[in-house]
mmCIF file of N, CA and C in Angstrom:
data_model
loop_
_atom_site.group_PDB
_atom_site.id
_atom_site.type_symbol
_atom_site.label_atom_id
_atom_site.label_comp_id
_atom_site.label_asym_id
_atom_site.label_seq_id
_atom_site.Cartn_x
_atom_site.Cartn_y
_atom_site.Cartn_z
ATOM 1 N N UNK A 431 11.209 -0.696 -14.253
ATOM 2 C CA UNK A 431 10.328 -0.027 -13.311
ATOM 3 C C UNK A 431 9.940 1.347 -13.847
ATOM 4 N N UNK A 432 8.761 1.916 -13.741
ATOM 5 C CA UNK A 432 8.559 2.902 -13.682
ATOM 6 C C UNK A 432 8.566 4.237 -12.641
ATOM 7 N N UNK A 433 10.003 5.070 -12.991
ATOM 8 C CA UNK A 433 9.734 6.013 -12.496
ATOM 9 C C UNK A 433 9.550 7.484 -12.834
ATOM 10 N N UNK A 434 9.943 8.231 -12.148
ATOM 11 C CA UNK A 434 8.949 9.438 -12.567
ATOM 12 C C UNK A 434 9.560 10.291 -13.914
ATOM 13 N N UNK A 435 10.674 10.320 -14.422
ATOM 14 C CA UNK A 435 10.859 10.861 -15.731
ATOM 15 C C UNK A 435 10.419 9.720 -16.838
ATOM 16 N N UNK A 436 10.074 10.530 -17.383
ATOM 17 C CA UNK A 436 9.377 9.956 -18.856
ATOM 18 C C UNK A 436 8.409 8.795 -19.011
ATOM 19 N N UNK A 437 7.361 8.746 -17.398
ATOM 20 C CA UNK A 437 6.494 7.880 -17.596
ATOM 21 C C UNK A 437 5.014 8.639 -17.516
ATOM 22 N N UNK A 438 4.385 8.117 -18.446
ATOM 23 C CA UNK A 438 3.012 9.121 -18.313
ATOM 24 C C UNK A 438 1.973 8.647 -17.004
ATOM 25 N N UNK A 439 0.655 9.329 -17.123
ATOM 26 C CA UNK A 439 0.052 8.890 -15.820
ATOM 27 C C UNK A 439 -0.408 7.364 -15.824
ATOM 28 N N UNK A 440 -0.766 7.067 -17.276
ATOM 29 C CA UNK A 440 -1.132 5.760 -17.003
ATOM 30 C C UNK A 440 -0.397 4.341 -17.056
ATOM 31 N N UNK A 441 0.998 4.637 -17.292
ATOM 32 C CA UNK A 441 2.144 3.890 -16.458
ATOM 33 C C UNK A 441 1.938 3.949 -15.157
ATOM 34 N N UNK A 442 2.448 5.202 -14.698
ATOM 35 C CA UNK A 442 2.460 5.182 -13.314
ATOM 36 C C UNK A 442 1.294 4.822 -12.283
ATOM 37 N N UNK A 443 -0.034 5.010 -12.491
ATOM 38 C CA UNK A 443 -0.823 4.273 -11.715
ATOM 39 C C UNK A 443 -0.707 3.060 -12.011
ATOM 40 N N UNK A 444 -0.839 2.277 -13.327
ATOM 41 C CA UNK A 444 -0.370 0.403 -13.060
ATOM 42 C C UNK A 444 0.387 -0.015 -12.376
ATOM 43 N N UNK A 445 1.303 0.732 -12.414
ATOM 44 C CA UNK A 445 2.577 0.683 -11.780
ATOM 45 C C UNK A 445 2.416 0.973 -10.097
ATOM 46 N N UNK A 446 1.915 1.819 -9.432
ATOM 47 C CA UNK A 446 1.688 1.904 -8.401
ATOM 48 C C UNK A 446 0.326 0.947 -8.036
ATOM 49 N N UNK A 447 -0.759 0.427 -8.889
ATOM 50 C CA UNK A 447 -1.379 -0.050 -8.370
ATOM 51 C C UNK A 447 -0.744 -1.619 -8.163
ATOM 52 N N UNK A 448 0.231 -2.164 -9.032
ATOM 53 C CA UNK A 448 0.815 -3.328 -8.621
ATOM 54 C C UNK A 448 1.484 -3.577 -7.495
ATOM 55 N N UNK A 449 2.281 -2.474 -7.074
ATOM 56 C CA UNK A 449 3.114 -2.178 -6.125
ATOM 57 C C UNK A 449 1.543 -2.334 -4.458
ATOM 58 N N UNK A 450 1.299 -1.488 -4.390
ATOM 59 C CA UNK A 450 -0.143 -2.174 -3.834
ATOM 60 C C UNK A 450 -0.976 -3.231 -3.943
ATOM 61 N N UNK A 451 -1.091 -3.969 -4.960
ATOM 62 C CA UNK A 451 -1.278 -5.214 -4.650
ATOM 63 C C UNK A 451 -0.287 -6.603 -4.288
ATOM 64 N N UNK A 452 0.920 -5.994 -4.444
ATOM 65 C CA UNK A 452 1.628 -6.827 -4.289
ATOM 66 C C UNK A 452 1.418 -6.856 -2.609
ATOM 67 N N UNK A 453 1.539 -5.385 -1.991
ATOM 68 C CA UNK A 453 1.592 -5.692 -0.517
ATOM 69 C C UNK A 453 0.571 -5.922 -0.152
ATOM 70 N N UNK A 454 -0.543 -6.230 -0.636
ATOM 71 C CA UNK A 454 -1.747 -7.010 0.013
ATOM 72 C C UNK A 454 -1.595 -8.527 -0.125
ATOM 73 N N UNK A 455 -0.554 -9.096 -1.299
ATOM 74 C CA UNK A 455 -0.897 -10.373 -1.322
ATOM 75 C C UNK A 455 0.423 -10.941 -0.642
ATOM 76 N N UNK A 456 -0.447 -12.294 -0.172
ATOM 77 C CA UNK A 456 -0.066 -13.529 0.464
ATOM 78 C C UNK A 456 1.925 -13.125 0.936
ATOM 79 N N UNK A 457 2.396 -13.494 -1.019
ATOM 80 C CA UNK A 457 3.727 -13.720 -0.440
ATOM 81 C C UNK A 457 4.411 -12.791 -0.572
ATOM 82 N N UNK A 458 4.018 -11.464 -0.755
ATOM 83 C CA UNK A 458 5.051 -10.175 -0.118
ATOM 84 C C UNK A 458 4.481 -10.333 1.253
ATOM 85 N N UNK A 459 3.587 -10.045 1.595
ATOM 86 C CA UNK A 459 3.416 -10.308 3.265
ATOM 87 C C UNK A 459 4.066 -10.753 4.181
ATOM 88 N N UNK A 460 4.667 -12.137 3.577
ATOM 89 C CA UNK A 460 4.768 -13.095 4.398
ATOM 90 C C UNK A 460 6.580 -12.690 4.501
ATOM 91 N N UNK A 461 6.879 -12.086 3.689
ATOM 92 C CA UNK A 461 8.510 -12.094 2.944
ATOM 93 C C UNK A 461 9.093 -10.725 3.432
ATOM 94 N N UNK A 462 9.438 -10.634 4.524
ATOM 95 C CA UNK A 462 10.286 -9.382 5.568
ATOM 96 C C UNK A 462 11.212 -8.809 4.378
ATOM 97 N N UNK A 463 11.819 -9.252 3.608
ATOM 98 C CA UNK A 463 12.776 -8.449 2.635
ATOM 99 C C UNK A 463 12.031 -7.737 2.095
ATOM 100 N N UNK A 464 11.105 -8.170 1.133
ATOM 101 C CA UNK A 464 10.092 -8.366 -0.200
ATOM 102 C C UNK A 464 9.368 -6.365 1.017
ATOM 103 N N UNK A 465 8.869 -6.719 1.884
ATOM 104 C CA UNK A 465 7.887 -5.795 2.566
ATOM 105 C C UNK A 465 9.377 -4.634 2.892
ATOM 106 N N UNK A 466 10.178 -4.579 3.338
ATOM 107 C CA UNK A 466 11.055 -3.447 3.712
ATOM 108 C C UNK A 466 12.146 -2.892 2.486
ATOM 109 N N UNK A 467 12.002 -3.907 1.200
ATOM 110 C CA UNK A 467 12.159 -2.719 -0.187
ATOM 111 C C UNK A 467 11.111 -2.032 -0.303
ATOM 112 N N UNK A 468 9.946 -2.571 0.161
ATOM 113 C CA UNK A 468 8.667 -1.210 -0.562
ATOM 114 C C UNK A 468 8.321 -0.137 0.266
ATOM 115 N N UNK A 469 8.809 -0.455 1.899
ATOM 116 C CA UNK A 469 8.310 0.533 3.191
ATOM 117 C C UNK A 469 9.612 1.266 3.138
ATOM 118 N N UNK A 470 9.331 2.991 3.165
ATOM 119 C CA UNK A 470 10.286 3.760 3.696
ATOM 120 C C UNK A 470 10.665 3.718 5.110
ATOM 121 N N UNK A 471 11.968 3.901 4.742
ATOM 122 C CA UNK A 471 12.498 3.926 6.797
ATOM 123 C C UNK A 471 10.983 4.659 7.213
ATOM 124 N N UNK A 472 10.827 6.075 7.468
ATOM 125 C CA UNK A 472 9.532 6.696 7.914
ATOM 126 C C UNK A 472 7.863 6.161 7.662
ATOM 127 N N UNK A 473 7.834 4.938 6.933
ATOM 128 C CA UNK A 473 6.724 4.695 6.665
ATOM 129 C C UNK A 473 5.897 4.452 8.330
ATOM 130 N N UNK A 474 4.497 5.074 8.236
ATOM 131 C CA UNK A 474 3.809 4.982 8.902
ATOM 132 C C UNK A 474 2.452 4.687 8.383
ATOM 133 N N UNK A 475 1.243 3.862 9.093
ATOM 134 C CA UNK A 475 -0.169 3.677 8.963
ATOM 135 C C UNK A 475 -0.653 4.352 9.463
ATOM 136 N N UNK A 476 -1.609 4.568 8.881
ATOM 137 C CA UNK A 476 -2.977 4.639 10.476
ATOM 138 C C UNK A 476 -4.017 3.366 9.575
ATOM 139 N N UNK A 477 -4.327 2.627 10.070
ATOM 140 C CA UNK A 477 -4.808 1.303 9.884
ATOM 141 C C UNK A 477 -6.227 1.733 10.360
ATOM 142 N N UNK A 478 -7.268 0.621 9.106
ATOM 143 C CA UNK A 478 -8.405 0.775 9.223
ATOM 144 C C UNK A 478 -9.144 0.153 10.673
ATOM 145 N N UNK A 479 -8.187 -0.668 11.434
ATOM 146 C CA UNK A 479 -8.571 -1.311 12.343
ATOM 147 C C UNK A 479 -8.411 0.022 13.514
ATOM 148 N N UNK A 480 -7.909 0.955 13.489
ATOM 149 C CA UNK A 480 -7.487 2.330 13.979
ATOM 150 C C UNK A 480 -6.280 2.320 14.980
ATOM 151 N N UNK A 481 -5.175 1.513 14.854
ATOM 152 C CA UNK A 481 -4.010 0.936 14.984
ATOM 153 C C UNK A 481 -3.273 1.962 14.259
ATOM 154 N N UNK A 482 -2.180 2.598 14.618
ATOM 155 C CA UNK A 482 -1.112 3.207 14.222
ATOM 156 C C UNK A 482 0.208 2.084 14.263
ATOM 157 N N UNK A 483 0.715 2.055 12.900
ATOM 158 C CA UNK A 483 1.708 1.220 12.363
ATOM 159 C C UNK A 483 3.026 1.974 12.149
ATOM 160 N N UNK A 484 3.963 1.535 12.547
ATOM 161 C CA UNK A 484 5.188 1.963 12.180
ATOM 162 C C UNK A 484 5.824 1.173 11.166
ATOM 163 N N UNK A 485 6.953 1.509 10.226
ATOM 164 C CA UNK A 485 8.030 0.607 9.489
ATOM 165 C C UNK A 485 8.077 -0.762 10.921
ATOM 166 N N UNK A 486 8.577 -0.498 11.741
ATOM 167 C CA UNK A 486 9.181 -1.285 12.221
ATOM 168 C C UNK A 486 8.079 -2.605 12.919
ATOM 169 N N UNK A 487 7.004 -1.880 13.527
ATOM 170 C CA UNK A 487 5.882 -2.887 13.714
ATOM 171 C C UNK A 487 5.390 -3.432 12.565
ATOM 172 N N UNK A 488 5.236 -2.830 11.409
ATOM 173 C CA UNK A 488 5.173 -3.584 10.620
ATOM 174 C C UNK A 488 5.540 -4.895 9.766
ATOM 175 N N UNK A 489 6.947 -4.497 9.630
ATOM 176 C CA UNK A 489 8.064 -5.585 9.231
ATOM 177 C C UNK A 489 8.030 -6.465 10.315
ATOM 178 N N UNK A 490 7.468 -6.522 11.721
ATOM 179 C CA UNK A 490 7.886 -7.816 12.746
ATOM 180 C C UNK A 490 6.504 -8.473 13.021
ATOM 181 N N UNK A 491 5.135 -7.681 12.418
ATOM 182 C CA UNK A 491 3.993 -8.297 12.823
ATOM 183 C C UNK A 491 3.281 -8.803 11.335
ATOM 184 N N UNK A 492 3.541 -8.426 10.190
ATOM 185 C CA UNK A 492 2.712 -8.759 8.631
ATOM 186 C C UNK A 492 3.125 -10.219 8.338
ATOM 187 N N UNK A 493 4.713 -10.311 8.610
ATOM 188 C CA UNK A 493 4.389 -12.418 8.381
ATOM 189 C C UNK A 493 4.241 -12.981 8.936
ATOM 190 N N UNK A 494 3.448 -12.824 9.981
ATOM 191 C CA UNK A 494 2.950 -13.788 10.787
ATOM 192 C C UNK A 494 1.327 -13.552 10.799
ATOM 193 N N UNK A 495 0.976 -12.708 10.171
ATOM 194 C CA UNK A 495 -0.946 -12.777 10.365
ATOM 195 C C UNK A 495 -1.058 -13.223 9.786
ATOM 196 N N UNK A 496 -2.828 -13.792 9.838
ATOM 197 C CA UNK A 496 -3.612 -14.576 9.557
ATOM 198 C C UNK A 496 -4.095 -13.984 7.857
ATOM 199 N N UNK A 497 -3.360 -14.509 7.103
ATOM 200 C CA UNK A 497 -3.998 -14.028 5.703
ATOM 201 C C UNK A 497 -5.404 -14.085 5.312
ATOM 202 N N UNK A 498 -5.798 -13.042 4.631
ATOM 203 C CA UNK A 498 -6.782 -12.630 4.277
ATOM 204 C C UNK A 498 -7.213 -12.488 2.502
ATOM 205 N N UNK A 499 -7.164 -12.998 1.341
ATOM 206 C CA UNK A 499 -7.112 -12.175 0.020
ATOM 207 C C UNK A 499 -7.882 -10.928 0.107
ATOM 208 N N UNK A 500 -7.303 -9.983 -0.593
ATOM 209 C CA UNK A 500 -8.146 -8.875 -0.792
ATOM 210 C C UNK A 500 -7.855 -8.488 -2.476
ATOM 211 N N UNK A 501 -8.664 -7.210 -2.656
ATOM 212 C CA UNK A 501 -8.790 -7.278 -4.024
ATOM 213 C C UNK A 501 -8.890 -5.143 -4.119
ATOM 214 N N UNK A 502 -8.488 -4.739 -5.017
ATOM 215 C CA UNK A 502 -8.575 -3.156 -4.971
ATOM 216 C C UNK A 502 -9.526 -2.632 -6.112
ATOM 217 N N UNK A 503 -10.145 -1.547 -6.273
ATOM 218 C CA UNK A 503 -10.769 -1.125 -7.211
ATOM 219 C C UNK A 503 -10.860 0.481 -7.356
ATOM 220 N N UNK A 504 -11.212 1.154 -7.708
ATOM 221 C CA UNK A 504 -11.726 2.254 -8.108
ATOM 222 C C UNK A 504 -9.552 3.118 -7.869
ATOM 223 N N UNK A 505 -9.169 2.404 -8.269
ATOM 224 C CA UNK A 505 -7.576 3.200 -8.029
ATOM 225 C C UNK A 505 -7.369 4.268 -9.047
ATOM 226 N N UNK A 506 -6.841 5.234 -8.296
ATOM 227 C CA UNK A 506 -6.537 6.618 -8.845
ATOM 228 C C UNK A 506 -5.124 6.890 -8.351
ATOM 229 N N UNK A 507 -4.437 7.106 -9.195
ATOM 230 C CA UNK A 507 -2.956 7.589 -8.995
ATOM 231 C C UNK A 507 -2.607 9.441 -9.577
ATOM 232 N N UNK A 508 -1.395 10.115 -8.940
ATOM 233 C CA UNK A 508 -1.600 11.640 -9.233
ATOM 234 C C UNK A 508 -0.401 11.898 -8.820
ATOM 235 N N UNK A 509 0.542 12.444 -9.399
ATOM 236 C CA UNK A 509 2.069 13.095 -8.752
ATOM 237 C C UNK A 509 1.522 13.864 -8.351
ATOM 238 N N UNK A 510 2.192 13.861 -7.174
ATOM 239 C CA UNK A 510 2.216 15.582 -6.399
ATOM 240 C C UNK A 510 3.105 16.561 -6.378
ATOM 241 N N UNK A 511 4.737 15.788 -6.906
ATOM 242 C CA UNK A 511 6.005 16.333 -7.177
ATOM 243 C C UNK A 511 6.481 15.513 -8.027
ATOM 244 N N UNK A 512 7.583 15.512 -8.621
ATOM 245 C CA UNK A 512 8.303 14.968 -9.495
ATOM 246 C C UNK A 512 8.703 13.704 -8.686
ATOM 247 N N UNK A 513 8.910 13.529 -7.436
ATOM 248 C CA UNK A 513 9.380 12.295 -6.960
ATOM 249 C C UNK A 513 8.260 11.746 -5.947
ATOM 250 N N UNK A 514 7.067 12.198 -5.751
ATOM 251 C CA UNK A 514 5.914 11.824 -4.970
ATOM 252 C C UNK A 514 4.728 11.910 -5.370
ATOM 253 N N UNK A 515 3.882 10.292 -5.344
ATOM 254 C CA UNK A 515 2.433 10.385 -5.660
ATOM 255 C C UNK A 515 1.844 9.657 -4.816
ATOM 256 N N UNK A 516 0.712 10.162 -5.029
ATOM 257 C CA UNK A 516 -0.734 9.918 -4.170
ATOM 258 C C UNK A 516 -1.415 8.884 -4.750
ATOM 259 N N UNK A 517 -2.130 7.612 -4.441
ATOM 260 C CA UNK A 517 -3.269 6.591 -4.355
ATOM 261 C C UNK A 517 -3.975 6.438 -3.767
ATOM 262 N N UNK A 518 -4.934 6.304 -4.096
ATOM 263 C CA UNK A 518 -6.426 5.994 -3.375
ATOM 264 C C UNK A 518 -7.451 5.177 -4.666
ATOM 265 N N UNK A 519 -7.863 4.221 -3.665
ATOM 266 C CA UNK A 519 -8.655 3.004 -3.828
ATOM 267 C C UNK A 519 -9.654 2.505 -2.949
ATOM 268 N N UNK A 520 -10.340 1.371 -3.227
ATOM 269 C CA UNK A 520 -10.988 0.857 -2.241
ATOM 270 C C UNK A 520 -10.411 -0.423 -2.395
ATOM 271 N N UNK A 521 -10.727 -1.096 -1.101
ATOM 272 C CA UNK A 521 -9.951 -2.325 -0.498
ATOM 273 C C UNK A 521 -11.158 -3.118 -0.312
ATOM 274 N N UNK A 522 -11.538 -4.533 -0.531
ATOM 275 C CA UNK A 522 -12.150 -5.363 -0.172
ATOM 276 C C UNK A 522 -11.481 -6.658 0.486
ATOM 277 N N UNK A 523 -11.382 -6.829 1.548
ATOM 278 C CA UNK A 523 -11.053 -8.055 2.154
ATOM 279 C C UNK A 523 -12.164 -9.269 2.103
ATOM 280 N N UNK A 524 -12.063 -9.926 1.289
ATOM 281 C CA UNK A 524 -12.586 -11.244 1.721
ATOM 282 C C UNK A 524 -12.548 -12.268 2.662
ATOM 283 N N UNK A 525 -13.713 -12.943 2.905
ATOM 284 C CA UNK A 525 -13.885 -13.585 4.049
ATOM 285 C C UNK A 525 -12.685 -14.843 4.330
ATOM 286 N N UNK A 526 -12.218 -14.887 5.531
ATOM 287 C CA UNK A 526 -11.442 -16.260 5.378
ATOM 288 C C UNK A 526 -11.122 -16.499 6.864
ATOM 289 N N UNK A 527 -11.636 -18.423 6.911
ATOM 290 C CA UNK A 527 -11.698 -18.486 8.371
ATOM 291 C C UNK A 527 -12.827 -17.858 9.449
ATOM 292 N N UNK A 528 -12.054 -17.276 10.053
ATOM 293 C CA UNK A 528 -12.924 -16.571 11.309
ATOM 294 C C UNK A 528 -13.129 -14.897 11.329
ATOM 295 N N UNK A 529 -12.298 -14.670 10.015
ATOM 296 C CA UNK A 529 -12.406 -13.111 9.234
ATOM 297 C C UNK A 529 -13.452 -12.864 9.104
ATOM 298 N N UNK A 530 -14.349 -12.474 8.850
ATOM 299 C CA UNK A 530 -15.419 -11.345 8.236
ATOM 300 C C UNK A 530 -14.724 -10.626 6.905
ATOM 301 N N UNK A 531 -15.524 -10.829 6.327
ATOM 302 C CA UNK A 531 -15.316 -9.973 4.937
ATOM 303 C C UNK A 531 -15.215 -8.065 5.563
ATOM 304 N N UNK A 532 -14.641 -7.113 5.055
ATOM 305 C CA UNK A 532 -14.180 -6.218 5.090
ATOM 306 C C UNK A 532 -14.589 -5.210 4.149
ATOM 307 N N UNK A 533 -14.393 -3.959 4.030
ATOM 308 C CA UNK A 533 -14.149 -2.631 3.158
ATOM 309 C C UNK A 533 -13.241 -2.010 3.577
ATOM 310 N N UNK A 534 -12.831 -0.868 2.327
ATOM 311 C CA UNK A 534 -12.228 0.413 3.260
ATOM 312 C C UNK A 534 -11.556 1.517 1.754
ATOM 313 N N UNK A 535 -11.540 2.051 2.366
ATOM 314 C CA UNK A 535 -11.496 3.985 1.280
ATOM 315 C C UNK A 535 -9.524 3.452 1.746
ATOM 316 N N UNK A 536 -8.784 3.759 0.786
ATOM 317 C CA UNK A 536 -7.075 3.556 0.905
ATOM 318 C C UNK A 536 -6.820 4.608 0.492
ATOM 319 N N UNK A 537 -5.602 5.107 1.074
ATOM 320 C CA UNK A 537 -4.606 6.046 0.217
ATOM 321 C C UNK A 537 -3.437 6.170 0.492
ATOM 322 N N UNK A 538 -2.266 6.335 -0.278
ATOM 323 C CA UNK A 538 -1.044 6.019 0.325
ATOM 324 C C UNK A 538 0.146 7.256 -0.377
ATOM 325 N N UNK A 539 0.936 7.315 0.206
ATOM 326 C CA UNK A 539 1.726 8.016 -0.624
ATOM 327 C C UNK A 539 2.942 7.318 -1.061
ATOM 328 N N UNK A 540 3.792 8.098 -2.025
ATOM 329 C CA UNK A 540 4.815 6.888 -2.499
ATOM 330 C C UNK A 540 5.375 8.345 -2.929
ATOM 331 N N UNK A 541 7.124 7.564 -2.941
ATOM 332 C CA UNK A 541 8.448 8.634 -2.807
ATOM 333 C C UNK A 541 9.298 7.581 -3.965
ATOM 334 N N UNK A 542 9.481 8.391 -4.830
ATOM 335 C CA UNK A 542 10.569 7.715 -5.381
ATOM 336 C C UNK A 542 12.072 8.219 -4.864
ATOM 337 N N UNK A 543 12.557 6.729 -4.609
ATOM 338 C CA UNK A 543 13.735 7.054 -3.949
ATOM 339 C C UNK A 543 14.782 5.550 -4.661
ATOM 340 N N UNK A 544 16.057 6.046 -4.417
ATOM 341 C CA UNK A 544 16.659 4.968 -4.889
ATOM 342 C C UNK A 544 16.172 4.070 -6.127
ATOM 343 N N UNK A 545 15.829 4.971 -7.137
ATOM 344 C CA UNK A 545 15.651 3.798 -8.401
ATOM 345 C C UNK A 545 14.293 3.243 -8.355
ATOM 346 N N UNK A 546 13.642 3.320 -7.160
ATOM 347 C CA UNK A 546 12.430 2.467 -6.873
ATOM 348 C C UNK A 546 11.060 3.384 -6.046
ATOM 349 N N UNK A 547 10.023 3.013 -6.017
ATOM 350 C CA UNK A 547 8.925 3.657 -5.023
ATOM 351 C C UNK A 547 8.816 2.812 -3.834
ATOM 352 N N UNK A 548 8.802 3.789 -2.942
ATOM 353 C CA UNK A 548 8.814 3.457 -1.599
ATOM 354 C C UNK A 548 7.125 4.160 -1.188
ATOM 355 N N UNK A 549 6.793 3.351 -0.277
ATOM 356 C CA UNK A 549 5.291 3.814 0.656
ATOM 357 C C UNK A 549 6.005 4.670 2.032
ATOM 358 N N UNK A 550 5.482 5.735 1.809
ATOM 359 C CA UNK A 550 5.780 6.523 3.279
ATOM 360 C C UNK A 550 4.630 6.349 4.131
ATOM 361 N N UNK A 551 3.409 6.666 3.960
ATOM 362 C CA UNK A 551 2.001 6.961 4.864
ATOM 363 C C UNK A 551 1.019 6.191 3.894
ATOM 364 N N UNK A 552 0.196 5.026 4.690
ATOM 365 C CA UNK A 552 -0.673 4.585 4.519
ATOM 366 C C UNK A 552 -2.184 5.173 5.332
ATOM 367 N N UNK A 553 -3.186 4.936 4.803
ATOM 368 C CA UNK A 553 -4.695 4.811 5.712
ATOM 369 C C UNK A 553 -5.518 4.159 5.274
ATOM 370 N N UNK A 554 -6.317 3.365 5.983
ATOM 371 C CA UNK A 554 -7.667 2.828 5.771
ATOM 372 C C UNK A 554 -8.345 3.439 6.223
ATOM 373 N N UNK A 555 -9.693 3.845 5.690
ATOM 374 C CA UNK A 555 -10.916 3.825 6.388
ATOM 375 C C UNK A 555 -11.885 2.873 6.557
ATOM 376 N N UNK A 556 -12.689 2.236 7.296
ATOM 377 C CA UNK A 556 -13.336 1.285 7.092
ATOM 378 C C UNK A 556 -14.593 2.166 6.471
ATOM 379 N N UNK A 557 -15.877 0.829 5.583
ATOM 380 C CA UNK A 557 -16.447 1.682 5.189
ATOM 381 C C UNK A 557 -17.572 0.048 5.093
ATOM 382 N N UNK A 558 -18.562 0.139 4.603
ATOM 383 C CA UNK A 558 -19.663 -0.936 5.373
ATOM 384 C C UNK A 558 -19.646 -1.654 4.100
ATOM 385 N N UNK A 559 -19.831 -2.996 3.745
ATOM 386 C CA UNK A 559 -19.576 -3.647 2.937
ATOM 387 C C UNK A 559 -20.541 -3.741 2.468
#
């Protein structure tokens, strides 16, 4: 894993951008363990749907929705401290089912803690497709 001694920036954004796609796809979603190694106890949203998310609503409501694929782009990663960085991307949800295809402006923060990066604060913005 990459963490914050002796990895340069462009480790660490692959590295954080995987970690973000992993929690967009299918089977971290679906996988309550898999989702509460990557969420800090304090992790909170504010969701593009404009829903405020907690750790805990989270972990009891993500394996059970209606999956969606999505896909990220324009990702930018940036320490802000030796043990905390910043991401921001854009999010495309694709259509599926009775979904509507989607956008949205992301940014998240991440704490290295325990050996590993943890997500403290997520946001979406929606943004017009």
């Amino acid at each position: 894993m990459t963490g914050p001694e002796g990895s340069d920036a462009t480790d660490l954004a692959a590295h954080l951008q995987a970690l973000e796609a992993a929690l967009q796809s299918q089977a971290v979603r679906a996988d309550g363990a898999r989702l509460a190694a990557l969420l800090a106890d304090e992790f909170v949203e504010f969701g593009s749907s404009g829903m405020l998310w907690t750790r805990a609503a989270t972990l009891a409501d993500l394996p059970a929705e209606d999956f969606c694929p999505r896909s990220i782009s324009d990702f930018q990663a940036r320490l802000l401290a030796d043990d905390v960085a910043f991401v921001t991307y854009r999010s495309q949800r694709h259509a599926s089912g009775t979904l509507p295809a989607s956008a949205s402006l992301r940014s998240s923060l991440w704490k290295w803690r325990d050996g590993r990066w943890q997500m403290t604060f997520h946001q979406g913005t929606p943004i017009p497709v």
